[in-house]
CSV table of C-alpha atoms in Angstrom, one decimal:
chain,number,residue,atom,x,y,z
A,658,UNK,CA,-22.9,-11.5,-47.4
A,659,UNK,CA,-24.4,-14.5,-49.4
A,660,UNK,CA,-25.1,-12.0,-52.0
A,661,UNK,CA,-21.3,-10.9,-52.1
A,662,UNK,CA,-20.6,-14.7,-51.8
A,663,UNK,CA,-22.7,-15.8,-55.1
A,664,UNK,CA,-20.9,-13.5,-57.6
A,665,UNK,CA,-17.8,-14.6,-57.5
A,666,UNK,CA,-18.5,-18.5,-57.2
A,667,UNK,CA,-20.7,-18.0,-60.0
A,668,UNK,CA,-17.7,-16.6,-62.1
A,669,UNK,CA,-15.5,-19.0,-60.7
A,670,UNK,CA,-17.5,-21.8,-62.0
A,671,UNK,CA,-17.5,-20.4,-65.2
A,672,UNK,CA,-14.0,-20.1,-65.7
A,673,UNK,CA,-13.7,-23.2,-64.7
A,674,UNK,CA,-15.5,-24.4,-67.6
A,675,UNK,CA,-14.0,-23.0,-70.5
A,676,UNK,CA,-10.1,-23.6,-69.2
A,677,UNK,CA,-11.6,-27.6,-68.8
A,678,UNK,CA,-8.7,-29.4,-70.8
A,679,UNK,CA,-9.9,-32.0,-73.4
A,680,UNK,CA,-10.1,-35.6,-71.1
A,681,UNK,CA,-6.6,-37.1,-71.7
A,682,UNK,CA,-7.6,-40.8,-73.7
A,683,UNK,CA,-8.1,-43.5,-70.9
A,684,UNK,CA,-4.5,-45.3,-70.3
A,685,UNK,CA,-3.9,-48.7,-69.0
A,686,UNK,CA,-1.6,-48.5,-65.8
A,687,UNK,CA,-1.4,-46.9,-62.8
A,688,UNK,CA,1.0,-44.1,-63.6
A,689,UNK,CA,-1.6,-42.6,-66.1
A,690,UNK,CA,-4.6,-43.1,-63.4
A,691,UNK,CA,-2.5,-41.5,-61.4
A,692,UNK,CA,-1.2,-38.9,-63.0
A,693,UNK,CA,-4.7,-37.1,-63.9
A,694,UNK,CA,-6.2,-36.7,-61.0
A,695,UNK,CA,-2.7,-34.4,-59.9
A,696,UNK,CA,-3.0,-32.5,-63.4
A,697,UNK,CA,-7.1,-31.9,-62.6
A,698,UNK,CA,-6.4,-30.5,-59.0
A,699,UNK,CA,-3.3,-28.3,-60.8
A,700,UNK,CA,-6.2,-27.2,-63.7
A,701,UNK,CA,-8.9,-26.4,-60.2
A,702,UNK,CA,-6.1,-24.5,-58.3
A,703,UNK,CA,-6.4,-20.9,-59.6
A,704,UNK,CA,-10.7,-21.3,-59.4
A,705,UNK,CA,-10.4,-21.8,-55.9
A,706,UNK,CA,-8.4,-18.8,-54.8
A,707,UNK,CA,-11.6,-16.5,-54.7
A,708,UNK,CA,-13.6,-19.1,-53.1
A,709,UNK,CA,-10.9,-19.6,-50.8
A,710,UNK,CA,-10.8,-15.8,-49.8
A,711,UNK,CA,-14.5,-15.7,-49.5
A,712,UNK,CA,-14.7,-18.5,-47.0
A,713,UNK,CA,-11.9,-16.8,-45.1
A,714,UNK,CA,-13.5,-13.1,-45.6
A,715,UNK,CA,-17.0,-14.3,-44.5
A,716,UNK,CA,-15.4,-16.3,-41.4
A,717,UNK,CA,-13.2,-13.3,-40.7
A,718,UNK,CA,-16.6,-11.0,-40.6
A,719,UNK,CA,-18.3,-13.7,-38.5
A,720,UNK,CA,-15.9,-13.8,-36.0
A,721,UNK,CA,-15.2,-9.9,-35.6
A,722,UNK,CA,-18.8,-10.0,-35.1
A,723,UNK,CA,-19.1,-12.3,-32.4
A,724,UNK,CA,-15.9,-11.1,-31.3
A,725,UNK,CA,-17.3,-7.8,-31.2
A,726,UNK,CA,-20.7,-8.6,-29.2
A,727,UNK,CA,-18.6,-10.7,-26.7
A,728,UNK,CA,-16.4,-7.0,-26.0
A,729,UNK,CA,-19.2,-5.0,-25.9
A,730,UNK,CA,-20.7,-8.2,-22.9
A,731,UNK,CA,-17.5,-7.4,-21.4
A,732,UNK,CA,-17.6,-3.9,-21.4
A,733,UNK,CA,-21.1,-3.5,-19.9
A,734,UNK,CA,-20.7,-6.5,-17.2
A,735,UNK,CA,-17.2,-4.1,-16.3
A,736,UNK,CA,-19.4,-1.2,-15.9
A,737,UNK,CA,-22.0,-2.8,-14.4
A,738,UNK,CA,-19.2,-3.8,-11.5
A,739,UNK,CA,-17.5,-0.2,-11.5
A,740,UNK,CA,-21.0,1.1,-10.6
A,741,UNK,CA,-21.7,-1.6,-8.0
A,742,UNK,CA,-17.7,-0.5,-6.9
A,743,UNK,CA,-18.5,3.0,-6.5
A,744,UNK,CA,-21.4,2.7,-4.5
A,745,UNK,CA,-19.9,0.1,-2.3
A,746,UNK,CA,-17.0,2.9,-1.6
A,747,UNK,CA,-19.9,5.6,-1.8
A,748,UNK,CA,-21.1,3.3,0.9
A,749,UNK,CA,-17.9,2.7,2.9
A,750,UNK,CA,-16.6,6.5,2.8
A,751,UNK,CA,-19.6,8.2,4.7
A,752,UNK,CA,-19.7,5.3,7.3
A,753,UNK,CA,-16.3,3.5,7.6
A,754,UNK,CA,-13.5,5.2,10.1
A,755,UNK,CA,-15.9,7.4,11.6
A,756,UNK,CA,-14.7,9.2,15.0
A,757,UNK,CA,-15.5,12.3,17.4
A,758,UNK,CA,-12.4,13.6,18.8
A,759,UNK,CA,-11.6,16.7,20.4
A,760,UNK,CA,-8.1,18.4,18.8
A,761,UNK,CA,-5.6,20.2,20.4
A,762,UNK,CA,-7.4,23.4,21.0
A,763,UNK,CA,-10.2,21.6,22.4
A,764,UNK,CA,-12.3,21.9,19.3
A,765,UNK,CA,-15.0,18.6,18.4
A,766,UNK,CA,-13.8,17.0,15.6
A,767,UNK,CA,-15.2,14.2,13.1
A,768,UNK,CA,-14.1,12.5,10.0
A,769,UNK,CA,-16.4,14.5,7.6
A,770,UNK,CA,-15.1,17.2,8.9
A,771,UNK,CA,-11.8,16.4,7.2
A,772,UNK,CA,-14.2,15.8,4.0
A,773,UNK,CA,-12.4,17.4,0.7
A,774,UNK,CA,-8.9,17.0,2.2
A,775,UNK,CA,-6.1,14.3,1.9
A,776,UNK,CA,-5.3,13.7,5.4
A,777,UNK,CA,-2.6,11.5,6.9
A,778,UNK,CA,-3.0,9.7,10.0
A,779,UNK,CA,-0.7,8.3,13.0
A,780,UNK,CA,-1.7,6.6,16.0
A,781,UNK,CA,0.9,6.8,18.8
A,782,UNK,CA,1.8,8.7,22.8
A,783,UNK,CA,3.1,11.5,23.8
A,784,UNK,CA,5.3,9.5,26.3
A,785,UNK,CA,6.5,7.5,23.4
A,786,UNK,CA,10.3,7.1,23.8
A,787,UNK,CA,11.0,6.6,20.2
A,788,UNK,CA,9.3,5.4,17.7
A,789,UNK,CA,6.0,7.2,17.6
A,790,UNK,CA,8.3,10.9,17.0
A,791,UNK,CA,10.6,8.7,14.5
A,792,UNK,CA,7.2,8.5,12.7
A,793,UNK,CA,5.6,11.9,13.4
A,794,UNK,CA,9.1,13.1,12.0
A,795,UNK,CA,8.6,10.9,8.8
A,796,UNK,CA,5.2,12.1,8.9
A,797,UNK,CA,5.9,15.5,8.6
A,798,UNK,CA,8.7,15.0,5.9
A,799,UNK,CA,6.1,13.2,3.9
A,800,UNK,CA,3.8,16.5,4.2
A,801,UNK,CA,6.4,19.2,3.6
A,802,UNK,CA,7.7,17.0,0.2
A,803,UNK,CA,4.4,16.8,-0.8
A,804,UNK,CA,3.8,21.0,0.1
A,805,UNK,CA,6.7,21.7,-1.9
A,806,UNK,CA,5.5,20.5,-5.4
A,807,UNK,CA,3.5,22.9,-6.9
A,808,UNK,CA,0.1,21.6,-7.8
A,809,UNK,CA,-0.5,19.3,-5.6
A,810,UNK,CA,-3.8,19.5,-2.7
A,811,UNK,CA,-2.8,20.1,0.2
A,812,UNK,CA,-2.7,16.9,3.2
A,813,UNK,CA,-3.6,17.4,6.3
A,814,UNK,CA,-1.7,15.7,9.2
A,815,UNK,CA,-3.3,14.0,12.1
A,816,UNK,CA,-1.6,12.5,15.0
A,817,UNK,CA,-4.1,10.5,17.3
A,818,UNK,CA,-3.6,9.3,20.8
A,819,UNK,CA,-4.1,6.0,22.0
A,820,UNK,CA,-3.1,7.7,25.5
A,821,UNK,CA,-6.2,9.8,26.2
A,822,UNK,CA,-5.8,9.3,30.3
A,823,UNK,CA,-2.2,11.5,30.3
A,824,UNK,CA,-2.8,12.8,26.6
A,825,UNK,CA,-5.2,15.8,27.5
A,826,UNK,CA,-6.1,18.8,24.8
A,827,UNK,CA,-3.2,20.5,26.9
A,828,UNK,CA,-0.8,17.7,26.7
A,829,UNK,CA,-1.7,17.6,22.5
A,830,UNK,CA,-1.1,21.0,21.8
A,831,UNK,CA,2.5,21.1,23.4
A,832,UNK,CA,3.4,17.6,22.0
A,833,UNK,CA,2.5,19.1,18.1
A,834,UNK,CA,3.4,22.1,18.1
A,835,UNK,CA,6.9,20.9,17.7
A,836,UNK,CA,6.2,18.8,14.5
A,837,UNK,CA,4.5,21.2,12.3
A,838,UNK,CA,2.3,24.0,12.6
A,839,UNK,CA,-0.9,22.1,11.0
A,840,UNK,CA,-0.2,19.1,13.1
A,841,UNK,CA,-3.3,18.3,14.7
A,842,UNK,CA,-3.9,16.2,17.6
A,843,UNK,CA,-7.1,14.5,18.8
A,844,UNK,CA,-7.9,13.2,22.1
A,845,UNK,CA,-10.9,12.2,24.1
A,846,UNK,CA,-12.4,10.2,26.7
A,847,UNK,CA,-11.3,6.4,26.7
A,848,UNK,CA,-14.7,5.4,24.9
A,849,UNK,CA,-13.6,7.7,22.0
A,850,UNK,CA,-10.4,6.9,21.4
A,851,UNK,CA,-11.6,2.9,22.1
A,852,UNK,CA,-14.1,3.6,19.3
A,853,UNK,CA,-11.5,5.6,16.7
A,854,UNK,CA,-8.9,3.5,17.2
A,855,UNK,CA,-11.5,0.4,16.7
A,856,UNK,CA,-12.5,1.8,13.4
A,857,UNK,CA,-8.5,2.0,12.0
A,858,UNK,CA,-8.3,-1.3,13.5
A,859,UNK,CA,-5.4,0.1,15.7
A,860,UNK,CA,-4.5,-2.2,18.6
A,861,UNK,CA,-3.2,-0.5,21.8
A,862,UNK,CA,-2.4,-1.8,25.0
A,863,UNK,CA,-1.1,-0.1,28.2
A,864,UNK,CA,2.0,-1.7,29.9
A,865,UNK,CA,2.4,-1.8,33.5
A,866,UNK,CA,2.9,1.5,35.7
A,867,UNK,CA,6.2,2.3,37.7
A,868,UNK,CA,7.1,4.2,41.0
A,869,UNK,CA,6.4,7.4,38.9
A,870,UNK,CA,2.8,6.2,37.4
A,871,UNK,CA,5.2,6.3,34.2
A,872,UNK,CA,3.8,3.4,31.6
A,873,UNK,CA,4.6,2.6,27.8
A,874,UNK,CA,1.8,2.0,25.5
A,875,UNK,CA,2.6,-0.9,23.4
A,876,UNK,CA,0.4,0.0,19.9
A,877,UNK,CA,0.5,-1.1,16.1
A,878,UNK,CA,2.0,1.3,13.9
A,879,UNK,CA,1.1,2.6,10.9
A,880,UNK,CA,0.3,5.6,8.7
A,881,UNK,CA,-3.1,5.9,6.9
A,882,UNK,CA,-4.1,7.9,4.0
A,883,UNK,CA,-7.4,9.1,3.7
A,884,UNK,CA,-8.4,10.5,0.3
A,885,UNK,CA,-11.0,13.8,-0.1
A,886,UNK,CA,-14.0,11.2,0.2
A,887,UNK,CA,-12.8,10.2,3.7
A,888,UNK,CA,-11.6,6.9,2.4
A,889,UNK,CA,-9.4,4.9,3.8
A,890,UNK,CA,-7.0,4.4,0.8
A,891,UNK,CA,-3.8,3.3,2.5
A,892,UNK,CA,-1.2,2.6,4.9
A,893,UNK,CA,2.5,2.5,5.5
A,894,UNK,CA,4.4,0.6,8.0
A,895,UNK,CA,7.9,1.4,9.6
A,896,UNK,CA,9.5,0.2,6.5
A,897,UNK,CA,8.5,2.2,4.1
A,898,UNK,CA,10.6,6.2,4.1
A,899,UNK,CA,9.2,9.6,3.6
A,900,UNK,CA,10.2,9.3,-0.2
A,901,UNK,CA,8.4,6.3,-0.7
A,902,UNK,CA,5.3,7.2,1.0
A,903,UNK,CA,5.0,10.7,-0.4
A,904,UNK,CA,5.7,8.8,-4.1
A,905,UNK,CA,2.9,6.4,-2.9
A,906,UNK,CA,0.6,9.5,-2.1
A,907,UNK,CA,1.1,11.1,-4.7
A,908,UNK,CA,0.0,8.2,-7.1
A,909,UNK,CA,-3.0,8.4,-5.0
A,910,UNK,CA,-3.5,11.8,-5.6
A,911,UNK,CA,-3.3,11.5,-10.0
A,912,UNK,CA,-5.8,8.2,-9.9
A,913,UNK,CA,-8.4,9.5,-7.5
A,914,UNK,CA,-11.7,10.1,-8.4
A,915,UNK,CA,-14.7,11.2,-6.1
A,916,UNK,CA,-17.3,9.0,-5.6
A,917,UNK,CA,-19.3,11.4,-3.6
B,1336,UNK,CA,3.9,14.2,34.9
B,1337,UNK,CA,4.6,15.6,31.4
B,1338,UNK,CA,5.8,13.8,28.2
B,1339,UNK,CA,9.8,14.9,27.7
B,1340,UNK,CA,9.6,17.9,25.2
B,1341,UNK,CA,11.8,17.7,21.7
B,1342,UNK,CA,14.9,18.9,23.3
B,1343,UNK,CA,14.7,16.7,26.2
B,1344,UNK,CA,14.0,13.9,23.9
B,1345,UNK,CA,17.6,14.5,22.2
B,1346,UNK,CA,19.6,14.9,25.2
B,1347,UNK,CA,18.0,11.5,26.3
B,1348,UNK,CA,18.8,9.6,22.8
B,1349,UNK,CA,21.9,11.6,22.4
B,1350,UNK,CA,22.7,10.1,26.4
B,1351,UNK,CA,21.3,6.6,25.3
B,1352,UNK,CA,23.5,6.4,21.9
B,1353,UNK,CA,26.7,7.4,23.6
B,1354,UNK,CA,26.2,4.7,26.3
B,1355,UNK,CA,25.7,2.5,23.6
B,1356,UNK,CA,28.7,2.7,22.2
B,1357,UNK,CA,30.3,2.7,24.9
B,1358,UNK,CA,29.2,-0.7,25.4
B,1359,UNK,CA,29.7,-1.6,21.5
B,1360,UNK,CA,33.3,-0.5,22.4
B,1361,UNK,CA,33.6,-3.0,25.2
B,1362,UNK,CA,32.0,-5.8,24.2
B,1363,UNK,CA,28.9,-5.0,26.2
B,1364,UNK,CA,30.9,-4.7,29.9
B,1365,UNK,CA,28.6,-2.2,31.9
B,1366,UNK,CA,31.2,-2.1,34.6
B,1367,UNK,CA,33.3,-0.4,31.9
B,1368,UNK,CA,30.4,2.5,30.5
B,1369,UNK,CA,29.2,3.2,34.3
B,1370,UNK,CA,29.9,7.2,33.7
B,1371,UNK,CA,27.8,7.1,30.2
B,1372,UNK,CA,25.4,4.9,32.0
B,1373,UNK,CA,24.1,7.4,34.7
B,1374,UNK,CA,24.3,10.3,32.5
B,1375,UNK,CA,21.9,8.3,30.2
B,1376,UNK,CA,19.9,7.6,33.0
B,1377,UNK,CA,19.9,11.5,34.4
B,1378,UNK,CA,18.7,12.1,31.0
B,1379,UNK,CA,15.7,10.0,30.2
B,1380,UNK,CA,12.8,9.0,32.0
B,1381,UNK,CA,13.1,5.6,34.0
B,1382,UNK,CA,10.3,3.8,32.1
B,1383,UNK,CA,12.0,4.8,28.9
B,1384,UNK,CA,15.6,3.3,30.7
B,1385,UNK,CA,14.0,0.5,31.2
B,1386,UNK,CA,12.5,0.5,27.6
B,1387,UNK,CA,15.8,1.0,25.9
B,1388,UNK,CA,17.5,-1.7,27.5
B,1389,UNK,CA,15.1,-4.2,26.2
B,1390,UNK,CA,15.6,-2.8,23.1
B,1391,UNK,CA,19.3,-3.0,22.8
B,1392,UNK,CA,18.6,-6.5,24.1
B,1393,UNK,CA,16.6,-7.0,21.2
B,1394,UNK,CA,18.4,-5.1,18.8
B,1395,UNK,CA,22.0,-7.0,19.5
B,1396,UNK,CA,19.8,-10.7,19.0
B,1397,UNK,CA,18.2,-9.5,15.9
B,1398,UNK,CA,22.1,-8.6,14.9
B,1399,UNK,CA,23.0,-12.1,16.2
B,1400,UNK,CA,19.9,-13.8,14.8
B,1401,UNK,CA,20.5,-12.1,11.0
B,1402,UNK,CA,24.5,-12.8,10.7
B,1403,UNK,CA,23.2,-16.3,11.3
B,1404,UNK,CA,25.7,-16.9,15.1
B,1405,UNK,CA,22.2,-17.6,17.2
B,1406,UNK,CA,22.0,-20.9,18.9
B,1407,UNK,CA,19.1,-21.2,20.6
B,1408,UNK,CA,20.6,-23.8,23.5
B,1409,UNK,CA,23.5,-21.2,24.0
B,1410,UNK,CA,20.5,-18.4,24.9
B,1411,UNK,CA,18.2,-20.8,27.0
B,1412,UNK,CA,21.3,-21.2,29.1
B,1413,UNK,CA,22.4,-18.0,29.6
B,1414,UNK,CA,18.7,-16.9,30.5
């Protein structure tokens, strides 16, 4: 760069030189003292263009440079994070949301079982007056949308009870069947479901029981998407309709990426 | 005792929705829906009765509450 930078001053300098105009004869008054200075800088103007552009070409250089070393910082300190990232998630998908459940045909069941499918998941009773088949329905929806564009995995729908004293494998498998045919429901004993539900931070509580043992299980709601890894990846409360949540999926669907 | 299947699930909401009306009809005056009201409660199970009368309860204050009519010294003395 100096190198570059020498030429041209050297030329400049030069030039300057020879187009030097004779020195005007020294004038009494201020207007002559000050009129030679302006004609001098008027005379150095056209020298200092290429100096000028040097300056600026050299700064210009020096700054892409650094400008360049502090993207390429950036990029390696980003990758650096995406790898701590993945294995963090790497991490989270083998342990996080684990559960042993046994489905409606009385089959054991765990998460990595599920490994390699998108699976949607709802928490909810059989006894449910309303709002836990409201979201089975929307559930379902959301799965035969998604079934219907070509392309697309497949997602498996799960339907958890929070219920397991009336909500036997019996109980499961006539309650799904009328949903959809994949449906799957999973029971267990009351430390299993304690334990899944724990791990989807699902709240349930059992109201009080009437002259027919008859009781209303008062639980959050919410839909969870689990990606291929077994990741929990999201969720969808009440608000949010089958079109929205199979858009939402979707979206899911183009970005993911194993980390397994 | 068994969880009501599909179809029994419809009868009872179908039941509950007419009674409902019935009552939206007549400015909520029970005396006035009793024939809806006991074929709504032939048609569900009494701890979902029970249920969807709280609900309608909550439903018609929510309706209250969001058109901006609650007072809340009106309720405390009705309670």
């Amino acid at each position: 760069m100096l190198l570059l930078a020498r030429g041209p001053k050297a030329k400049a300098w030069l030039w300057l030189c020879q187009l030097r105009p004779p020195v005007p004869p020294m004038t009494p008054g201020n207007e002559a003292l000050h009129m030679r200075p302006r004609r001098h800088f008027s005379w150095q103007g056209p020298p200092q263009g290429p100096r000028l552009r040097t300056r600026l070409l050299i700064t210009a250089l020096f700054g892409a440079g650094l400008g360049g070393a502090w993207l390429a910082a950036r990029a390696e300190k980003e990758q650096r994070r995406q790898q701590q990232r993945t294995e963090a998630l790497r991490q989270a998908a083998v342990g996080q949301g684990d559960f042993s459940l046994l489905d409606h045909q009385g089959l054991t069941r765990c998460k990595a079982d599920f490994r390699g499918q998108w699976v949607l998941m709802y928490f909810g009773f059989t006894h449910c007056p309303d709002i836990c088949p409201d979201e089975l329905e929307k559930l379902v929806q959301v799965v035969q949308q998604l079934e219907a564009k070509p392309g697309l995995p497949p997602v498996q729908p799960i339907f958890i009870t929070v219920d397991p004293e009336r909500d036997d494998v019996a109980a499961m498998a006539r309650y799904v069947r009328e949903f959809h045919p994949r449906l799957l429901g999973l029971t267990g004993s009351v430390e299993q479901v304690a334990q899944a539900s724990r791990s989807y931070r699902v709240y349930y509580s059992a109201g009080p029981k009437d002259e027919d043992q008859d009781y209303i299980v008062d639980h959050s709601i919410a839909i969870y998407l689990l990606n291929p890894d077994g990741l929990f990846t999201d969720y969808y409360g009440r608000g949010r309709s089958a079109e929205q949540i199979a858009d939402s999926v979707q979206q899911h669907m183009a970005a993911f990426r194993s980390v397994l | 005792m068994a969880a009501p299947s599909r179809k029994e699930r419809q009868a009872c909401w179908g039941a509950r929705d007419e009674y409902w009306r019935c009552l939206d009809a007549h400015a909520e005056d029970a005396a006035l829906c009793r024939r809806l009201r006991s074929s709504f409660e032939a048609s569900c199970p009494q701890q979902w009765i029970k249920y969807f009368d709280k609900r309608r309860d909550y439903l018609k204050f929510k309706e209250k509450f969001e058109a901006g009519q609650f007072q809340p010294s009106e309720s405390t003395t009705n309670s």
